[in-house]
Amino acid sequence: MNSLWNFIKEYYIDSIVYKEGYNPVNTLTWALLLILAVVLIYKFLEKRIDIDRKFVYANIPYILLGSSVRVVEDAGFLTPPLSYIFMSPFIYMLIFALAFPTLVISIKMFGERYYKPYSAVGLVLSFGVLALLFTNLSIINWWVIPAGLALSAVIASMFFAISPKPMRNDLSVLTMFSHMFDGFETYFGITYLGYWELHVLPRFLIEKFGAISLPVVKFLVFFAILYLLDTTDEDEKLKNYIKFVLIVLGLAPGLRDGIRMLFAT
């Protein structure tokens, strides 16, 4: 029994309590749980709404909300054990627990126009959290978000220009933009501001090839993924949903890193 507890403590609890970052064990665990959740959510949604660009765009305020709330914990506004709920991976569960019921209620009340009230709730909440941050913290590194957005826009435009026609759609471009933004924000933080990478595989790449390797590898990997998605005959709903998941996995940490570095928390 003690050995089981020691295993759980070493690979799961300590990484959260002491902010040690991810390790191979908890990374695999969270990845499997994520895949399960992604499949179950898709099974629920595909029968109720069109998973299209409106769905994806309506969820962006909730991505911003999750990233902003994560910075609330980074900035020390919360103390243990409450603060643990606002750390990864629990922050994803927390935002889901808020967004999913809001989505279901919006669908039931507004039908095909669900995305308007749904996104409005996310916007109000995210702006509220951002107002808390901006009124209580000083801007230190003003350049990190504009620089990340500009570089990501350039690379996303290049992606659009060199891609085959099936890949020239806004959700594919947004997917690439999201991961470029995450890659460049990580590069800025490690190269110029003294931050370090939490995740196992990016940490390995950075240690071996330097921080600039992250946006480079991300571009190559997600170009290949998007090529496979956009050139197959899979159902459009499924392809859009996969892109939505990829956008969350890129934009959420990118925004969190950018906002965190903005205030130097």
Short mmCIF file of N, CA, C and O in Angstrom, two decimals, residues 13-94:
data_model
loop_
_atom_site.label_atom_id
_atom_site.label_comp_id
_atom_site.label_asym_id
_atom_site.label_seq_id
_atom_site.Cartn_x
_atom_site.Cartn_y
_atom_site.Cartn_z
N ILE A 13 1.11 13.78 -7.49
CA ILE A 13 0.87 14.83 -6.51
C ILE A 13 2.01 15.84 -6.46
O ILE A 13 1.79 17.05 -6.51
N ASP A 14 3.24 15.35 -6.37
CA ASP A 14 4.38 16.26 -6.23
C ASP A 14 4.53 17.19 -7.44
O ASP A 14 4.96 18.33 -7.29
N SER A 15 4.20 16.68 -8.61
CA SER A 15 4.34 17.51 -9.82
C SER A 15 3.41 18.72 -9.77
O SER A 15 3.71 19.76 -10.37
N ILE A 16 2.29 18.59 -9.04
CA ILE A 16 1.35 19.70 -8.89
C ILE A 16 1.71 20.56 -7.68
O ILE A 16 1.84 21.78 -7.79
N VAL A 17 1.93 19.93 -6.54
CA VAL A 17 2.19 20.66 -5.30
C VAL A 17 3.46 21.48 -5.40
O VAL A 17 3.51 22.65 -4.99
N TYR A 18 4.51 20.88 -5.97
CA TYR A 18 5.81 21.55 -6.05
C TYR A 18 6.10 22.15 -7.42
O TYR A 18 7.21 22.61 -7.67
N LYS A 19 5.10 22.12 -8.29
CA LYS A 19 5.23 22.69 -9.64
C LYS A 19 6.48 22.18 -10.35
O LYS A 19 7.27 22.95 -10.90
N GLU A 20 6.64 20.86 -10.33
CA GLU A 20 7.81 20.24 -10.93
C GLU A 20 7.68 20.04 -12.43
O GLU A 20 8.63 19.62 -13.09
N GLY A 21 6.50 20.31 -12.98
CA GLY A 21 6.29 20.05 -14.39
C GLY A 21 5.82 18.62 -14.62
O GLY A 21 5.63 17.84 -13.68
N TYR A 22 5.64 18.28 -15.88
CA TYR A 22 5.14 16.96 -16.23
C TYR A 22 6.27 15.94 -16.26
O TYR A 22 7.43 16.28 -16.48
N ASN A 23 5.91 14.67 -16.05
CA ASN A 23 6.83 13.56 -16.19
C ASN A 23 6.20 12.54 -17.12
O ASN A 23 5.01 12.66 -17.46
N PRO A 24 6.95 11.53 -17.59
CA PRO A 24 6.37 10.58 -18.56
C PRO A 24 5.12 9.87 -18.05
O PRO A 24 4.20 9.60 -18.83
N VAL A 25 5.04 9.59 -16.76
CA VAL A 25 3.90 8.84 -16.22
C VAL A 25 2.63 9.69 -16.24
O VAL A 25 1.59 9.27 -16.76
N ASN A 26 2.70 10.88 -15.65
CA ASN A 26 1.46 11.68 -15.62
C ASN A 26 1.12 12.22 -17.00
O ASN A 26 -0.05 12.44 -17.31
N THR A 27 2.13 12.43 -17.85
CA THR A 27 1.84 12.86 -19.22
C THR A 27 1.02 11.81 -19.95
O THR A 27 0.02 12.14 -20.61
N LEU A 28 1.42 10.55 -19.84
CA LEU A 28 0.67 9.47 -20.49
C LEU A 28 -0.74 9.35 -19.90
O LEU A 28 -1.71 9.17 -20.64
N THR A 29 -0.84 9.47 -18.59
CA THR A 29 -2.15 9.36 -17.92
C THR A 29 -3.09 10.46 -18.40
O THR A 29 -4.23 10.18 -18.80
N TRP A 30 -2.63 11.71 -18.37
CA TRP A 30 -3.49 12.81 -18.78
C TRP A 30 -3.82 12.72 -20.26
O TRP A 30 -4.94 13.08 -20.67
N ALA A 31 -2.88 12.23 -21.07
CA ALA A 31 -3.14 12.09 -22.50
C ALA A 31 -4.25 11.07 -22.76
O ALA A 31 -5.14 11.30 -23.59
N LEU A 32 -4.22 9.95 -22.04
CA LEU A 32 -5.25 8.92 -22.21
C LEU A 32 -6.61 9.44 -21.75
O LEU A 32 -7.64 9.18 -22.40
N LEU A 33 -6.62 10.15 -20.63
CA LEU A 33 -7.88 10.73 -20.15
C LEU A 33 -8.41 11.78 -21.12
O LEU A 33 -9.62 11.87 -21.34
N LEU A 34 -7.50 12.54 -21.70
CA LEU A 34 -7.91 13.54 -22.68
C LEU A 34 -8.55 12.89 -23.89
O LEU A 34 -9.60 13.33 -24.38
N ILE A 35 -7.93 11.83 -24.39
CA ILE A 35 -8.47 11.13 -25.56
C ILE A 35 -9.86 10.58 -25.25
O ILE A 35 -10.79 10.70 -26.07
N LEU A 36 -10.02 9.99 -24.07
CA LEU A 36 -11.33 9.47 -23.67
C LEU A 36 -12.37 10.58 -23.61
O LEU A 36 -13.49 10.44 -24.13
N ALA A 37 -12.00 11.70 -22.99
CA ALA A 37 -12.94 12.82 -22.88
C ALA A 37 -13.28 13.38 -24.25
O ALA A 37 -14.46 13.69 -24.52
N VAL A 38 -12.29 13.50 -25.12
CA VAL A 38 -12.52 14.04 -26.46
C VAL A 38 -13.50 13.16 -27.23
O VAL A 38 -14.41 13.67 -27.90
N VAL A 39 -13.34 11.85 -27.13
CA VAL A 39 -14.24 10.93 -27.84
C VAL A 39 -15.66 11.03 -27.29
O VAL A 39 -16.63 11.12 -28.06
N LEU A 40 -15.81 11.05 -25.97
CA LEU A 40 -17.14 11.09 -25.37
C LEU A 40 -17.85 12.40 -25.69
O LEU A 40 -19.06 12.42 -25.98
N ILE A 41 -17.12 13.50 -25.65
CA ILE A 41 -17.73 14.80 -25.96
C ILE A 41 -18.18 14.85 -27.42
O ILE A 41 -19.26 15.36 -27.74
N TYR A 42 -17.36 14.29 -28.30
CA TYR A 42 -17.73 14.28 -29.72
C TYR A 42 -18.99 13.45 -29.95
O TYR A 42 -19.89 13.87 -30.71
N LYS A 43 -19.09 12.31 -29.29
CA LYS A 43 -20.27 11.46 -29.44
C LYS A 43 -21.53 12.21 -29.00
O LYS A 43 -22.61 12.03 -29.58
N PHE A 44 -21.38 13.04 -27.98
CA PHE A 44 -22.52 13.82 -27.50
C PHE A 44 -22.88 14.94 -28.47
O PHE A 44 -24.06 15.14 -28.80
N LEU A 45 -21.88 15.65 -28.95
CA LEU A 45 -22.13 16.85 -29.75
C LEU A 45 -22.56 16.57 -31.18
O LEU A 45 -23.37 17.31 -31.75
N GLU A 46 -22.02 15.51 -31.77
CA GLU A 46 -22.27 15.28 -33.19
C GLU A 46 -23.75 15.08 -33.52
O GLU A 46 -24.18 15.34 -34.65
N LYS A 47 -24.53 14.63 -32.55
CA LYS A 47 -25.95 14.40 -32.77
C LYS A 47 -26.80 15.64 -32.49
O LYS A 47 -28.00 15.64 -32.74
N ARG A 48 -26.18 16.68 -31.97
CA ARG A 48 -26.95 17.84 -31.51
C ARG A 48 -26.66 19.12 -32.25
O ARG A 48 -27.54 19.98 -32.35
N ILE A 49 -25.42 19.31 -32.73
CA ILE A 49 -25.08 20.55 -33.42
C ILE A 49 -24.16 20.26 -34.60
O ILE A 49 -23.56 19.18 -34.69
N ASP A 50 -24.05 21.25 -35.48
CA ASP A 50 -23.03 21.20 -36.52
C ASP A 50 -21.71 21.65 -35.90
O ASP A 50 -21.62 22.76 -35.37
N ILE A 51 -20.73 20.79 -35.98
CA ILE A 51 -19.41 21.16 -35.47
C ILE A 51 -18.68 21.86 -36.61
O ILE A 51 -18.03 21.25 -37.45
N ASP A 52 -18.83 23.18 -36.64
CA ASP A 52 -18.32 23.97 -37.75
C ASP A 52 -17.51 25.14 -37.20
O ASP A 52 -17.17 25.18 -36.02
N ARG A 53 -17.22 26.10 -38.06
CA ARG A 53 -16.41 27.23 -37.63
C ARG A 53 -17.09 28.05 -36.54
O ARG A 53 -16.42 28.60 -35.65
N LYS A 54 -18.43 28.11 -36.55
CA LYS A 54 -19.14 28.84 -35.51
C LYS A 54 -18.91 28.20 -34.14
O LYS A 54 -18.73 28.90 -33.14
N PHE A 55 -18.93 26.90 -34.11
CA PHE A 55 -18.66 26.18 -32.86
C PHE A 55 -17.25 26.47 -32.36
O PHE A 55 -17.04 26.75 -31.18
N VAL A 56 -16.28 26.41 -33.27
CA VAL A 56 -14.89 26.63 -32.88
C VAL A 56 -14.70 28.06 -32.37
O VAL A 56 -14.14 28.29 -31.30
N TYR A 57 -15.17 29.04 -33.14
CA TYR A 57 -15.00 30.44 -32.74
C TYR A 57 -15.73 30.75 -31.44
O TYR A 57 -15.25 31.57 -30.63
N ALA A 58 -16.87 30.12 -31.22
CA ALA A 58 -17.63 30.37 -30.00
C ALA A 58 -16.90 29.87 -28.76
O ALA A 58 -17.17 30.33 -27.64
N ASN A 59 -15.98 28.94 -28.94
CA ASN A 59 -15.23 28.40 -27.81
C ASN A 59 -13.96 29.17 -27.49
O ASN A 59 -13.37 28.96 -26.42
N ILE A 60 -13.54 30.05 -28.37
CA ILE A 60 -12.30 30.80 -28.13
C ILE A 60 -12.36 31.62 -26.85
O ILE A 60 -11.37 31.69 -26.10
N PRO A 61 -13.49 32.28 -26.52
CA PRO A 61 -13.54 32.99 -25.23
C PRO A 61 -13.27 32.09 -24.03
O PRO A 61 -12.69 32.55 -23.03
N TYR A 62 -13.66 30.83 -24.11
CA TYR A 62 -13.42 29.91 -23.00
C TYR A 62 -11.95 29.50 -22.94
O TYR A 62 -11.43 29.20 -21.85
N ILE A 63 -11.30 29.45 -24.09
CA ILE A 63 -9.85 29.20 -24.09
C ILE A 63 -9.15 30.36 -23.41
O ILE A 63 -8.26 30.17 -22.57
N LEU A 64 -9.55 31.58 -23.76
CA LEU A 64 -8.98 32.77 -23.12
C LEU A 64 -9.29 32.78 -21.63
O LEU A 64 -8.43 33.15 -20.81
N LEU A 65 -10.49 32.37 -21.27
CA LEU A 65 -10.88 32.31 -19.86
C LEU A 65 -9.97 31.36 -19.09
O LEU A 65 -9.45 31.70 -18.01
N GLY A 66 -9.78 30.16 -19.63
CA GLY A 66 -8.94 29.18 -18.95
C GLY A 66 -7.51 29.66 -18.78
O GLY A 66 -6.91 29.50 -17.71
N SER A 67 -6.97 30.28 -19.83
CA SER A 67 -5.60 30.79 -19.75
C SER A 67 -5.49 31.92 -18.74
O SER A 67 -4.51 32.01 -17.98
N SER A 68 -6.48 32.80 -18.70
CA SER A 68 -6.47 33.93 -17.77
C SER A 68 -6.60 33.45 -16.32
O SER A 68 -5.88 33.94 -15.43
N VAL A 69 -7.50 32.51 -16.09
CA VAL A 69 -7.67 31.97 -14.74
C VAL A 69 -6.40 31.26 -14.29
O VAL A 69 -6.03 31.33 -13.11
N ARG A 70 -5.74 30.60 -15.23
CA ARG A 70 -4.47 29.93 -14.89
C ARG A 70 -3.44 30.95 -14.40
O ARG A 70 -2.67 30.67 -13.47
N VAL A 71 -3.42 32.13 -15.00
CA VAL A 71 -2.48 33.17 -14.58
C VAL A 71 -2.86 33.73 -13.22
O VAL A 71 -1.98 34.19 -12.47
N VAL A 72 -4.13 33.70 -12.87
CA VAL A 72 -4.55 34.10 -11.52
C VAL A 72 -3.81 33.27 -10.49
O VAL A 72 -3.33 33.78 -9.46
N GLU A 73 -3.67 31.97 -10.76
CA GLU A 73 -2.92 31.10 -9.86
C GLU A 73 -1.43 31.41 -9.93
O GLU A 73 -0.75 31.48 -8.90
N ASP A 74 -0.92 31.61 -11.14
CA ASP A 74 0.50 31.94 -11.30
C ASP A 74 0.88 33.19 -10.50
O ASP A 74 1.98 33.30 -9.97
N ALA A 75 -0.03 34.15 -10.48
CA ALA A 75 0.24 35.44 -9.84
C ALA A 75 0.12 35.39 -8.32
O ALA A 75 0.40 36.38 -7.64
N GLY A 76 -0.32 34.26 -7.77
CA GLY A 76 -0.38 34.11 -6.32
C GLY A 76 -1.64 34.63 -5.67
O GLY A 76 -1.67 34.84 -4.45
N PHE A 77 -2.71 34.83 -6.46
CA PHE A 77 -3.96 35.27 -5.87
C PHE A 77 -4.64 34.16 -5.07
O PHE A 77 -5.51 34.43 -4.24
N LEU A 78 -4.25 32.91 -5.35
CA LEU A 78 -4.86 31.76 -4.70
C LEU A 78 -3.81 31.01 -3.90
O LEU A 78 -2.63 31.01 -4.25
N THR A 79 -4.25 30.36 -2.85
CA THR A 79 -3.34 29.58 -2.01
C THR A 79 -3.78 28.12 -1.96
O THR A 79 -4.96 27.83 -2.15
N PRO A 80 -2.85 27.19 -1.70
CA PRO A 80 -3.21 25.78 -1.57
C PRO A 80 -4.20 25.57 -0.44
O PRO A 80 -4.17 26.31 0.56
N PRO A 81 -5.09 24.58 -0.55
CA PRO A 81 -5.22 23.64 -1.68
C PRO A 81 -6.09 24.14 -2.84
O PRO A 81 -6.17 23.51 -3.86
N LEU A 82 -6.74 25.32 -2.65
CA LEU A 82 -7.61 25.83 -3.70
C LEU A 82 -6.83 26.07 -5.00
O LEU A 82 -7.34 25.81 -6.09
N SER A 83 -5.61 26.51 -4.89
CA SER A 83 -4.82 26.84 -6.08
C SER A 83 -4.57 25.63 -6.97
O SER A 83 -4.39 25.76 -8.18
N TYR A 84 -4.56 24.43 -6.37
CA TYR A 84 -4.28 23.22 -7.17
C TYR A 84 -5.35 23.00 -8.24
O TYR A 84 -5.06 22.46 -9.32
N ILE A 85 -6.58 23.41 -7.94
CA ILE A 85 -7.67 23.22 -8.90
C ILE A 85 -7.46 24.07 -10.14
O ILE A 85 -7.94 23.75 -11.22
N PHE A 86 -6.71 25.15 -9.99
CA PHE A 86 -6.49 26.08 -11.09
C PHE A 86 -5.18 25.81 -11.84
O PHE A 86 -4.72 26.63 -12.62
N MET A 87 -4.60 24.64 -11.60
CA MET A 87 -3.38 24.22 -12.30
C MET A 87 -3.71 23.08 -13.26
O MET A 87 -4.72 22.38 -13.09
N SER A 88 -2.88 22.90 -14.27
CA SER A 88 -3.09 21.80 -15.21
C SER A 88 -2.85 20.47 -14.48
O SER A 88 -1.94 20.37 -13.65
N PRO A 89 -3.65 19.44 -14.78
CA PRO A 89 -4.70 19.40 -15.81
C PRO A 89 -6.08 19.82 -15.30
O PRO A 89 -7.04 19.85 -16.06
N PHE A 90 -6.18 20.16 -14.01
CA PHE A 90 -7.49 20.42 -13.41
C PHE A 90 -8.15 21.67 -13.96
O PHE A 90 -9.38 21.78 -13.96
N ILE A 91 -7.35 22.63 -14.44
CA ILE A 91 -7.93 23.84 -15.00
C ILE A 91 -8.78 23.52 -16.22
O ILE A 91 -9.82 24.14 -16.46
N TYR A 92 -8.36 22.51 -17.00
CA TYR A 92 -9.16 22.09 -18.16
C TYR A 92 -10.50 21.53 -17.70
O TYR A 92 -11.53 21.79 -18.33
N MET A 93 -10.47 20.76 -16.62
CA MET A 93 -11.71 20.19 -16.08
C MET A 93 -12.61 21.29 -15.54
O MET A 93 -13.84 21.24 -15.71
N LEU A 94 -12.01 22.28 -14.90
CA LEU A 94 -12.78 23.38 -14.34
C LEU A 94 -13.49 24.18 -15.42
O LEU A 94 -14.70 24.47 -15.31
#
